Short mmCIF file of C-alpha atoms in Angstrom, two decimals:
data_model
loop_
_atom_site.label_atom_id
_atom_site.label_comp_id
_atom_site.label_asym_id
_atom_site.label_seq_id
_atom_site.Cartn_x
_atom_site.Cartn_y
_atom_site.Cartn_z
CA MET A 180 27.28 19.91 -101.72
CA PRO A 181 23.72 20.61 -101.16
CA PRO A 182 22.97 24.13 -100.08
CA ILE A 183 21.53 23.05 -96.77
CA LEU A 184 24.78 21.58 -95.57
CA GLN A 185 26.93 24.44 -96.71
CA LEU A 186 28.53 26.21 -93.88
CA ASP A 187 28.94 29.87 -93.96
CA LEU A 188 32.15 30.83 -92.19
CA GLN A 189 31.01 34.33 -91.55
CA GLN A 190 27.84 33.14 -89.94
CA ILE A 191 29.72 30.63 -87.75
CA LEU A 192 32.19 33.28 -86.72
CA SER A 193 29.47 35.78 -85.86
CA GLN A 194 27.58 33.21 -83.82
CA ALA A 195 30.77 32.19 -81.95
CA ILE A 196 31.56 35.84 -81.18
CA SER A 197 27.98 36.42 -80.07
CA PHE A 198 28.12 33.36 -77.83
CA ILE A 199 31.44 34.44 -76.28
CA LEU A 200 30.11 37.95 -75.71
CA LEU A 201 26.95 36.49 -74.18
CA VAL A 202 29.04 34.31 -71.85
CA ILE A 203 31.21 37.29 -70.82
CA ILE A 204 28.18 39.49 -70.20
CA LEU A 205 26.36 36.75 -68.31
CA ARG A 206 29.50 36.05 -66.32
CA LYS A 207 29.82 39.65 -65.26
CA VAL A 208 26.14 40.41 -64.85
CA ALA A 209 24.35 37.15 -63.95
CA TRP A 210 27.00 34.60 -63.00
CA ARG A 211 28.20 36.25 -59.80
CA PRO A 212 24.70 36.96 -58.44
CA LEU A 213 23.66 33.44 -59.46
CA LEU A 214 26.69 31.93 -57.68
CA ALA A 215 26.07 34.15 -54.67
CA MET A 216 22.45 33.02 -54.58
CA LEU A 217 23.53 29.35 -54.85
CA ASP A 218 26.12 29.86 -52.09
CA GLN A 219 23.48 31.44 -49.86
CA ARG A 220 21.10 28.59 -50.56
CA ARG A 221 23.82 26.00 -49.80
CA ALA A 222 24.72 27.82 -46.57
CA ARG A 223 21.05 28.01 -45.56
CA ILE A 224 20.54 24.29 -46.26
CA GLU A 225 23.72 23.39 -44.31
CA ASP A 226 22.57 25.59 -41.41
CA GLU A 227 19.14 23.96 -41.42
CA LEU A 228 20.72 20.49 -41.51
CA ARG A 229 22.94 21.47 -38.55
CA GLN A 230 19.88 22.74 -36.67
CA ILE A 231 17.99 19.52 -37.45
CA ALA A 232 20.93 17.43 -36.22
CA GLN A 233 21.17 19.58 -33.09
CA SER A 234 17.41 19.27 -32.51
CA LYS A 235 17.63 15.50 -32.91
CA SER A 236 20.50 15.40 -30.42
CA GLU A 237 18.56 17.58 -27.95
CA LEU A 238 15.44 15.45 -28.44
CA ALA A 239 17.43 12.27 -27.81
CA GLN A 240 18.92 13.85 -24.67
CA LEU A 241 15.45 14.91 -23.45
CA GLN A 242 14.08 11.43 -24.10
CA ASN A 243 16.99 9.95 -22.17
CA ASP A 244 16.41 12.40 -19.29
CA TYR A 245 12.68 11.65 -19.23
CA ALA A 246 13.35 7.91 -19.27
CA LYS A 247 15.74 8.31 -16.31
CA ARG A 248 13.24 10.48 -14.42
CA LEU A 249 10.43 8.04 -15.11
CA ALA A 250 12.55 5.11 -13.92
CA LYS A 251 13.47 7.07 -10.78
CA ILE A 252 9.81 7.94 -10.11
CA GLU A 253 8.79 4.31 -10.63
CA ASP A 254 11.52 3.15 -8.23
CA GLU A 255 10.41 5.70 -5.63
CA ALA A 256 6.78 4.66 -6.05
CA ARG A 257 7.72 0.99 -5.74
CA THR A 258 9.77 1.76 -2.63
CA LYS A 259 6.92 3.75 -1.07
CA ILE A 260 4.44 0.96 -1.83
CA GLN A 261 6.77 -1.58 -0.22
CA GLN A 262 7.21 0.68 2.81
CA ALA A 263 3.44 1.12 3.09
CA MET A 264 2.94 -2.64 2.87
CA LEU A 265 5.57 -3.25 5.57
CA GLU A 266 4.00 -0.56 7.76
CA GLY A 267 0.58 -2.15 7.25
CA LYS A 268 1.93 -5.56 8.21
CA ARG A 269 3.64 -4.06 11.24
CA LEU A 270 0.42 -2.34 12.31
CA ALA A 271 -1.57 -5.54 11.79
CA ILE A 272 0.89 -7.48 13.95
CA GLU A 273 0.82 -4.72 16.56
CA LEU A 274 -2.99 -4.73 16.61
CA GLN A 275 -3.01 -8.52 16.93
CA GLU A 276 -0.61 -8.31 19.83
CA GLN A 277 -2.75 -5.65 21.50
CA ALA A 278 -5.87 -7.76 20.98
CA ARG A 279 -4.10 -10.80 22.44
CA ALA A 280 -2.92 -8.75 25.41
CA GLN A 281 -6.41 -7.35 25.98
CA GLY A 282 -7.93 -10.81 25.63
CA TYR A 283 -5.43 -12.21 28.08
CA GLU A 284 -6.12 -9.34 30.47
CA ILE A 285 -9.89 -9.89 30.19
CA MET A 286 -9.44 -13.62 30.75
CA THR A 287 -7.21 -12.96 33.75
CA LYS A 288 -9.72 -10.51 35.25
CA ALA A 289 -12.57 -12.94 34.63
CA LYS A 290 -10.59 -15.75 36.21
CA ASP A 291 -9.75 -13.55 39.19
CA THR A 292 -13.41 -12.54 39.49
CA VAL A 293 -14.54 -16.17 39.35
CA GLU A 294 -11.95 -17.14 41.95
CA LEU A 295 -13.03 -14.25 44.17
CA GLU A 296 -16.72 -15.17 43.84
CA LEU A 297 -15.86 -18.81 44.50
CA ALA A 298 -13.91 -17.82 47.61
CA LYS A 299 -16.84 -15.67 48.76
CA ALA A 300 -19.25 -18.54 48.12
CA LYS A 301 -17.00 -20.91 50.08
CA VAL A 302 -16.84 -18.49 52.98
CA THR A 303 -20.61 -18.02 52.88
CA LEU A 304 -21.16 -21.77 52.65
CA ARG A 305 -18.76 -22.41 55.51
CA ASP A 306 -20.48 -19.77 57.61
CA GLN A 307 -23.89 -21.26 56.79
CA VAL A 308 -22.70 -24.79 57.54
CA ALA A 309 -21.17 -23.62 60.79
CA ALA A 310 -24.34 -21.76 61.73
CA MET A 311 -26.53 -24.74 60.85
CA THR A 312 -24.24 -27.10 62.69
CA MET A 313 -24.33 -24.85 65.72
CA ASP A 314 -28.10 -24.68 65.40
CA ALA A 315 -28.37 -28.46 65.14
CA VAL A 316 -26.04 -28.99 68.09
CA GLU A 317 -27.96 -26.44 70.07
CA ARG A 318 -31.26 -28.18 69.28
CA MET A 319 -29.79 -31.51 70.19
CA LEU A 320 -28.55 -30.20 73.48
CA ARG A 321 -31.88 -28.61 74.31
CA ARG A 322 -33.74 -31.75 73.93
CA LYS A 323 -31.82 -34.79 74.50
CA LEU A 324 -33.57 -37.31 72.42
CA ASP A 325 -33.10 -40.84 71.55
CA ALA A 326 -30.98 -42.03 68.58
CA THR A 327 -33.91 -42.00 66.16
CA ALA A 328 -34.80 -38.43 67.03
CA ASP A 329 -31.10 -37.44 66.76
CA ARG A 330 -30.93 -39.06 63.35
CA GLN A 331 -34.11 -37.27 62.26
CA LEU A 332 -32.67 -33.94 63.43
CA VAL A 333 -29.42 -34.46 61.43
CA ASP A 334 -31.45 -35.40 58.33
CA ASP A 335 -33.50 -32.22 58.69
CA VAL A 336 -30.32 -30.11 58.90
CA LEU A 337 -28.87 -31.84 55.82
CA LYS A 338 -32.07 -31.17 53.88
CA GLU A 339 -31.87 -27.53 54.86
CA LEU A 340 -28.26 -27.49 53.58
CA GLU A 341 -29.27 -29.04 50.26
CA GLU A 342 -32.12 -26.60 49.64
CA PRO A 343 -29.83 -23.53 49.10
CA ARG A 344 -27.66 -25.63 46.76
CA ALA A 345 -30.69 -26.69 44.75
CA ARG A 346 -31.84 -23.08 44.54
CA THR A 347 -28.31 -21.99 43.49
CA SER A 348 -28.03 -24.69 40.79
CA ASP A 349 -31.55 -23.78 39.53
CA ALA A 350 -30.50 -20.14 39.35
CA ARG A 351 -27.35 -21.08 37.41
CA SER A 352 -29.27 -23.22 34.93
CA ASP A 353 -31.69 -20.30 34.36
CA ARG A 354 -28.79 -18.15 33.25
#
């Protein structure tokens, strides 16, 4: 055998004993602290994973709560808008009814005023006609004339009656 491949039993034995001693020393000195450190690291990682899962759960719960609150606020806003619209429509209808009532009242008062003025004008006209008739009769009785003179007297009275009407219609057309 070549010298490179020759195995020295003493050397193999010494290396095996050294390795076993190294393992025993490392096991007593370094293995336990190393395992303790790995256990601590594993526990810390598990704790952090639990905290992350809990945070995710809390975040999901908060998002759910916020979504519910937002939906509730939107519903309330929608309800208030609808109520405001209904109130506006109600007020508009109420104002229209008031305007109609006021218009009707104004029309009624105007109609009553016109009727009153018309009645006054009729009374005045009747009084004037009566006075003129009395005047014409009185004139006729004072001077008993012939038929032509009587006819002329009646025509004069009728002209006098038409003159106030013409003045009244001119005054109305000026308005």
